[in-house]
CSV table of C-alpha atoms and ligand atoms in Angstrom, one decimal:
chain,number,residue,atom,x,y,z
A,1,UNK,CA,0.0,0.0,0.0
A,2,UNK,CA,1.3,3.3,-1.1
A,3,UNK,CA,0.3,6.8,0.4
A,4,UNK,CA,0.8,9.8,-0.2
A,5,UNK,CA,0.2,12.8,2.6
A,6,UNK,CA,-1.0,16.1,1.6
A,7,UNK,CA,-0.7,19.3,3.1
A,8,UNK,CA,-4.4,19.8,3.0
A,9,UNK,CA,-7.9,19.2,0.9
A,10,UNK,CA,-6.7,20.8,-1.9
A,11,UNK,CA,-3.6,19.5,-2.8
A,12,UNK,CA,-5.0,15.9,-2.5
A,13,UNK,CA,-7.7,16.7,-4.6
A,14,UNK,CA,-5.2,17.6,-7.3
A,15,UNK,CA,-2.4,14.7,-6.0
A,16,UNK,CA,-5.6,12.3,-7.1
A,17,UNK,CA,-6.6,14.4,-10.3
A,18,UNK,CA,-3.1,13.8,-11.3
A,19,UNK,CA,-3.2,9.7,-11.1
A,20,UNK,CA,-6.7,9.7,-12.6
A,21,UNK,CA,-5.8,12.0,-15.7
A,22,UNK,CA,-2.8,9.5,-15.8
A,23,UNK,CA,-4.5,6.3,-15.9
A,24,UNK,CA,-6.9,8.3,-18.9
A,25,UNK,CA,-3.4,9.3,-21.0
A,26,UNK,CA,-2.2,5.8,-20.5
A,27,UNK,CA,-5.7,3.8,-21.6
A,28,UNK,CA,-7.6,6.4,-23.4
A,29,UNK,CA,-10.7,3.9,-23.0
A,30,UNK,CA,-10.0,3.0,-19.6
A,31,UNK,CA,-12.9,2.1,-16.9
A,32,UNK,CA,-13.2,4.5,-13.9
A,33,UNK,CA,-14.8,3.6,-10.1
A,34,UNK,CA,-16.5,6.5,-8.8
A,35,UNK,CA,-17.0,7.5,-5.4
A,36,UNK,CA,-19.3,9.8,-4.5
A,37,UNK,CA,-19.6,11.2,-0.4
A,38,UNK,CA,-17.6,14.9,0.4
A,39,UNK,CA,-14.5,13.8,-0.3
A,40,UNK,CA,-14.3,13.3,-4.0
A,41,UNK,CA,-15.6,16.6,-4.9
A,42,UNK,CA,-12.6,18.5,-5.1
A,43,UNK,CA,-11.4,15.7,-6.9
A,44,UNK,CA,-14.1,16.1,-9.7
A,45,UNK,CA,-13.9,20.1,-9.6
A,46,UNK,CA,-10.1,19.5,-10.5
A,47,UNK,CA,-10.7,16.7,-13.2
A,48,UNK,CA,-13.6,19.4,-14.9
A,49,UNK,CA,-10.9,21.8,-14.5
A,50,UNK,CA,-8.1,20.1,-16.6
A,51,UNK,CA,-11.0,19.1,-19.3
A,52,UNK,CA,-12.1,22.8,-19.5
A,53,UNK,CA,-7.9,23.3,-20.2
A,54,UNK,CA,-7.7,20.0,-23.0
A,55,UNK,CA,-5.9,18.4,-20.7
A,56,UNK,CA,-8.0,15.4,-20.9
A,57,UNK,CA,-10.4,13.4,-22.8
A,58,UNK,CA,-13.2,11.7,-21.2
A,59,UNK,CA,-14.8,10.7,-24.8
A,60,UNK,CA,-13.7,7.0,-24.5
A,61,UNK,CA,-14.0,6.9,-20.5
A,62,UNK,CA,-16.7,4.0,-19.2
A,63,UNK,CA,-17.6,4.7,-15.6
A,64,UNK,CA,-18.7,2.6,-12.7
A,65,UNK,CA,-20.2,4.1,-9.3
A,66,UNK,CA,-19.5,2.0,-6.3
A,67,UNK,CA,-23.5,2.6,-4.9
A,68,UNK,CA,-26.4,4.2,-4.6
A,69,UNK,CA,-29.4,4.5,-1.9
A,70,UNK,CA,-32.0,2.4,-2.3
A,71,UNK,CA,-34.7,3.6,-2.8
A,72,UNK,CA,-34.1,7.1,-4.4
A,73,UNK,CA,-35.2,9.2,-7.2
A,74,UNK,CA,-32.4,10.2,-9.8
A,75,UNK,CA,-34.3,13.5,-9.3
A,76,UNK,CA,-33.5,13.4,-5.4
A,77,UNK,CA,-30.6,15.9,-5.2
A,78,UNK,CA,-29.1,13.7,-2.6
A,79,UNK,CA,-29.3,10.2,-4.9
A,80,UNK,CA,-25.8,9.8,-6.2
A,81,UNK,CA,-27.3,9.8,-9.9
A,82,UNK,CA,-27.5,13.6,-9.4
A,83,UNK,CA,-24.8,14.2,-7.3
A,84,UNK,CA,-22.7,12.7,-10.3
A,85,UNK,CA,-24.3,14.9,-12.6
A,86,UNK,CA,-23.8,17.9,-10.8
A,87,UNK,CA,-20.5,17.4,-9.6
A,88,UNK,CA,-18.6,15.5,-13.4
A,89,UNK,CA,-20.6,14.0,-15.9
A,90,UNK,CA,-22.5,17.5,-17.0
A,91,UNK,CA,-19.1,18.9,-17.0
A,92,UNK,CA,-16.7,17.1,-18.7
A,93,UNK,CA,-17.4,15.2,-22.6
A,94,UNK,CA,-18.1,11.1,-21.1
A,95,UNK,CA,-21.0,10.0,-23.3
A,96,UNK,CA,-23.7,8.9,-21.3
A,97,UNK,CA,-24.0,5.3,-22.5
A,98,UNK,CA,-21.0,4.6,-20.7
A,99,UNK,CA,-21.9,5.8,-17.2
A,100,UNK,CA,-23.3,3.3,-15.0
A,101,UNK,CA,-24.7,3.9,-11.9
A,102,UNK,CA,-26.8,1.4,-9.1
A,103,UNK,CA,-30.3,2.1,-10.4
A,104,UNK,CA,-32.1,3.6,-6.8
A,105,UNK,CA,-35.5,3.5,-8.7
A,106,UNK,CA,-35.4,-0.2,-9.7
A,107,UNK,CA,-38.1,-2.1,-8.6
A,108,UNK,CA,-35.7,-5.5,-8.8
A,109,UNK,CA,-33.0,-4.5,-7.1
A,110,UNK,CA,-31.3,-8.0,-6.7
A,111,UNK,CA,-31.6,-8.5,-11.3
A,112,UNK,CA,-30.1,-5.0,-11.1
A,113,UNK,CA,-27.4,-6.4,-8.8
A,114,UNK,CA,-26.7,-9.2,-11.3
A,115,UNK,CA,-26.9,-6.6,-14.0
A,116,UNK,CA,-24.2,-4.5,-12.8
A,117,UNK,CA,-21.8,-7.2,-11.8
A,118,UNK,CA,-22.5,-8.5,-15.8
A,119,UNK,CA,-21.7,-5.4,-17.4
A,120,UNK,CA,-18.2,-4.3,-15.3
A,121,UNK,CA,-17.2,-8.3,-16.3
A,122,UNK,CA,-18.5,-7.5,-19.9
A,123,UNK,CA,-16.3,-4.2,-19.9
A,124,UNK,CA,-13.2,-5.9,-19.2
A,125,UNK,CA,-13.3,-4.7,-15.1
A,126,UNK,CA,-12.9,-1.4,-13.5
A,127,UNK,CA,-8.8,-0.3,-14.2
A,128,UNK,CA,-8.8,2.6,-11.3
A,129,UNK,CA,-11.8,2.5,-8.4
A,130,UNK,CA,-11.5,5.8,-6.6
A,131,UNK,CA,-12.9,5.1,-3.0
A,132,UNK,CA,-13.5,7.5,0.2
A,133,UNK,CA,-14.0,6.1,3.4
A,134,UNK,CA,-16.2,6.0,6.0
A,135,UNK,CA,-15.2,7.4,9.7
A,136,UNK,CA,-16.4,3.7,11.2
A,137,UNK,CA,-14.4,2.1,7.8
A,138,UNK,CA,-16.9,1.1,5.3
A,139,UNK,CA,-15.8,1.2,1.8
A,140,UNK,CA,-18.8,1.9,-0.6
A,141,UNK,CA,-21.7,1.0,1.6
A,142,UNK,CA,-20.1,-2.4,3.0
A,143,UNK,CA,-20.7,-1.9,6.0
A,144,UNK,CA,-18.6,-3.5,9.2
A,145,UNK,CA,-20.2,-6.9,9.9
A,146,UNK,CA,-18.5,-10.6,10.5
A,147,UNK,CA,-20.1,-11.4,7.1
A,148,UNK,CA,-18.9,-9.5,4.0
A,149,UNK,CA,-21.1,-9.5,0.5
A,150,UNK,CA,-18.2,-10.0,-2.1
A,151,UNK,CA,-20.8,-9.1,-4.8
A,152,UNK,CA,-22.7,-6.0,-5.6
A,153,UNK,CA,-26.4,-6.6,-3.2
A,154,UNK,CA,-28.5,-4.5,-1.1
A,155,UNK,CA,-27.5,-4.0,1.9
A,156,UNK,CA,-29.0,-2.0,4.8
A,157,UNK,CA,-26.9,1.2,6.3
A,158,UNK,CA,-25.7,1.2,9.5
A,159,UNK,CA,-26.7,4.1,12.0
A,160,UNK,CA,-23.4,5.3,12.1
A,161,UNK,CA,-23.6,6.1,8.4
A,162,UNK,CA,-27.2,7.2,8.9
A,163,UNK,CA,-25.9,9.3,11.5
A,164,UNK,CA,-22.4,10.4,9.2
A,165,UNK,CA,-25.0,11.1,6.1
A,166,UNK,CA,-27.8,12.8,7.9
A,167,UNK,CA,-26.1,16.4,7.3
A,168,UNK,CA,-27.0,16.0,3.3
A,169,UNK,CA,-30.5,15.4,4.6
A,170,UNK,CA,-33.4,18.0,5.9
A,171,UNK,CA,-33.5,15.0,8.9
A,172,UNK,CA,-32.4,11.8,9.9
A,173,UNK,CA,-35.7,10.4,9.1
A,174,UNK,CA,-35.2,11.1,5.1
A,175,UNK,CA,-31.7,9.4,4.7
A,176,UNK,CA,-32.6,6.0,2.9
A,177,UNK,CA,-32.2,2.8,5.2
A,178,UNK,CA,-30.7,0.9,2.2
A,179,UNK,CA,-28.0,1.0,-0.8
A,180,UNK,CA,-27.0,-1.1,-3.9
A,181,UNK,CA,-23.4,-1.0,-3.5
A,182,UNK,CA,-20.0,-3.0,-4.8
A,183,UNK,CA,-19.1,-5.8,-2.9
A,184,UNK,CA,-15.4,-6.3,-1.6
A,185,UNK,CA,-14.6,-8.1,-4.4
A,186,UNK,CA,-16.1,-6.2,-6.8
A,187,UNK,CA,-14.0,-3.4,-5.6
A,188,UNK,CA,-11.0,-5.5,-4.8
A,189,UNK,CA,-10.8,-7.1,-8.2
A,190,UNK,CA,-10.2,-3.2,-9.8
A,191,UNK,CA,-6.7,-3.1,-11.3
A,192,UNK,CA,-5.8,0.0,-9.2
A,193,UNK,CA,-7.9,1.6,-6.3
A,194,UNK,CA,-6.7,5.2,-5.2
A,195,UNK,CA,-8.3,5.9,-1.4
A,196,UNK,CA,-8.7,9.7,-0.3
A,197,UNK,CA,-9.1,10.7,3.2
A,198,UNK,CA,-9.2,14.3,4.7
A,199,UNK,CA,-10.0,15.7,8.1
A,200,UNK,CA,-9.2,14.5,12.1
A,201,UNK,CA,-12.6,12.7,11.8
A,202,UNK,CA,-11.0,9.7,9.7
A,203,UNK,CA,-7.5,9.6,11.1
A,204,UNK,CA,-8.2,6.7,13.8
A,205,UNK,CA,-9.7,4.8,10.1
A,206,UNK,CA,-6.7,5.3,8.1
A,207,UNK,CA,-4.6,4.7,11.2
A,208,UNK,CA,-6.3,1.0,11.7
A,209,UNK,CA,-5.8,0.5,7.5
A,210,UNK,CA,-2.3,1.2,8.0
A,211,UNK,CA,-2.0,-1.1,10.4
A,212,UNK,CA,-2.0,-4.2,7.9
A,213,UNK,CA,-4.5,-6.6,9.3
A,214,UNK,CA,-7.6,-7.1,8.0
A,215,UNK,CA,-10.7,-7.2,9.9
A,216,UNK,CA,-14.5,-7.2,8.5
A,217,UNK,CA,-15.0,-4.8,11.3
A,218,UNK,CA,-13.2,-2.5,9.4
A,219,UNK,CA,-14.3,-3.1,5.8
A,220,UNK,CA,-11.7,-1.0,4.1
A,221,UNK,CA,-8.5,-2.9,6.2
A,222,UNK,CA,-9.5,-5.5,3.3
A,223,UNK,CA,-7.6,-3.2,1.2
A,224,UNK,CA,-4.4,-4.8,2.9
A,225,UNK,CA,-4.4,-7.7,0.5
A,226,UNK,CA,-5.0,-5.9,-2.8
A,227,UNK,CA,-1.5,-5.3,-4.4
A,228,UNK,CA,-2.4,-1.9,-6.0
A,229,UNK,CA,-3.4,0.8,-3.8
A,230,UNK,CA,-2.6,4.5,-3.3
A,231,UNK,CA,-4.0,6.0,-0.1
A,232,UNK,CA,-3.6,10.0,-0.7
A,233,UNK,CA,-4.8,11.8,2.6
A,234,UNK,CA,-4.1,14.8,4.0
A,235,UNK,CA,-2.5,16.1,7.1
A,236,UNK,CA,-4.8,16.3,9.1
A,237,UNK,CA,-6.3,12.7,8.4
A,238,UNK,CA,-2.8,11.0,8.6
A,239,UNK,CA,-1.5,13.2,11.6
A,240,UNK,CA,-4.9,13.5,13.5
A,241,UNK,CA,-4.3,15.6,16.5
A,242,UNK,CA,-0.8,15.6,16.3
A,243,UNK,CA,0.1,18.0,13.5
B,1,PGA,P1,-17.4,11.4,3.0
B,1,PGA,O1,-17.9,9.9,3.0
B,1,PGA,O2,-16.5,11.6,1.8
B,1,PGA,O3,-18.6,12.2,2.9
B,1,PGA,O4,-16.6,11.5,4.3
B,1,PGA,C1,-17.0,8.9,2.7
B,1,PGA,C2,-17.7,7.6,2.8
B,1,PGA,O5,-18.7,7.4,3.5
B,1,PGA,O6,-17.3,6.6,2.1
């Protein structure tokens, strides 16, 4: 596992922008994982940035996002559909039949499951999966548990990401009890995976991933055994309260 520290939000927005606009130069057609959440977004302003200069080309781009809350509207501001809208795909020249997202307004969620594990496979798997992580150490909504799904499924959230998400939401009460997300193998069998932490709030997380064990309680530690990973984080998540 490789990371790299930041001085601060910014600079690992652009330290990520960097690999991703990489991984496009090298494999014009490449598949990208998305990740959605408040981390990424500086991330996404960057990569609109360098389109809006020709520095890159997302014209031959297929993308995969690791979830989405079930149910939701794609019109929900808050469903990731949007959110990926708002924050990339409006912005920068990927043609829309190459997006894929979890379908929120499915009313078969498990053939949509299926579905979406079918069409990565058929697209030759993800090359870079871009993940953020959650403060109790979910990756995508895999939430800590003995039991792991390895495939994409429905899974319920856990309070502490009810809790975590809440602030997108008017209340508590309207943040969706349950996701479509990757399984840990879904994610883990990506060619690269590029992690991005920032803030005190995730420093004890990245400290136990660093830690090389793995532990289902701590979904992300399964990161240990992947042999292609780039955490970039900033000071403030790597140090925590000793900066
Ligand atoms: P955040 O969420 O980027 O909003 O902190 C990360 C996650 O829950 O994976």
């Amino acid at each position: 596992m490789r990371i790299i520290v930041c001085k601060n939000y910014e600079d690992m927005s652009r330290a990520a922008a960097k690999l991703v606009a990489s991984q496009i130069t090298l494999k014009p057609d490449c598949v990208l994982g998305f990740a959605t959440g408040s981390t990424p977004i500086g991330l996404y302003k960057e990569l609109c940035a360098m389109y809006g200069r020709g520095e890159i080309d997302f014209s031959a781009v297929t993308s995969f996002n690791l979830d989405e809350y079930y149910p939701i509207r794609k019109s929900n501001p808050e469903s990731y559909d949007y959110f990926m809208k708002d924050n990339l795909f409006s912005k920068v020249n990927i043609p829309s039949e190459n997006i894929h997202i979890p379908d929120g307004e499915t009313e078969v969620p498990e053939i949509e499951c299926l579905n979406y594990e079918k069409v990565i496979e058929s697209c030759g798997g993800i090359d870079l999966q871009i993940l953020g992580i959650g403060v109790n150490g979910h990756i995508g909504f895999n939430e800590p548990d003995i039991n792991l799904s390895t495939k994409t499924h429905v899974t319920e959230l856990s309070q502490s990401t009810i809790d975590a998400n809440s602030r997108f939401f008017d209340s508590e009460d309207e943040v969706p009890r349950k996701a479509i997300t990757m399984g840990v193998s879904t994610i883990l069998k990506s060619k690269k995976i590029v992690l991005l932490a920032s803030g005190k709030n995730k420093h004890a997380v990245i400290k136990e991933l660093l830690d090389e064990k793995v532990n289902t309680n701590v979904p992300a530690t399964l990161l240990n055994v992947h042999r292609d990973v780039t955490i970039i984080c900033d000071e403030e998540a790597y140090y925590g309260d000793d900066i």
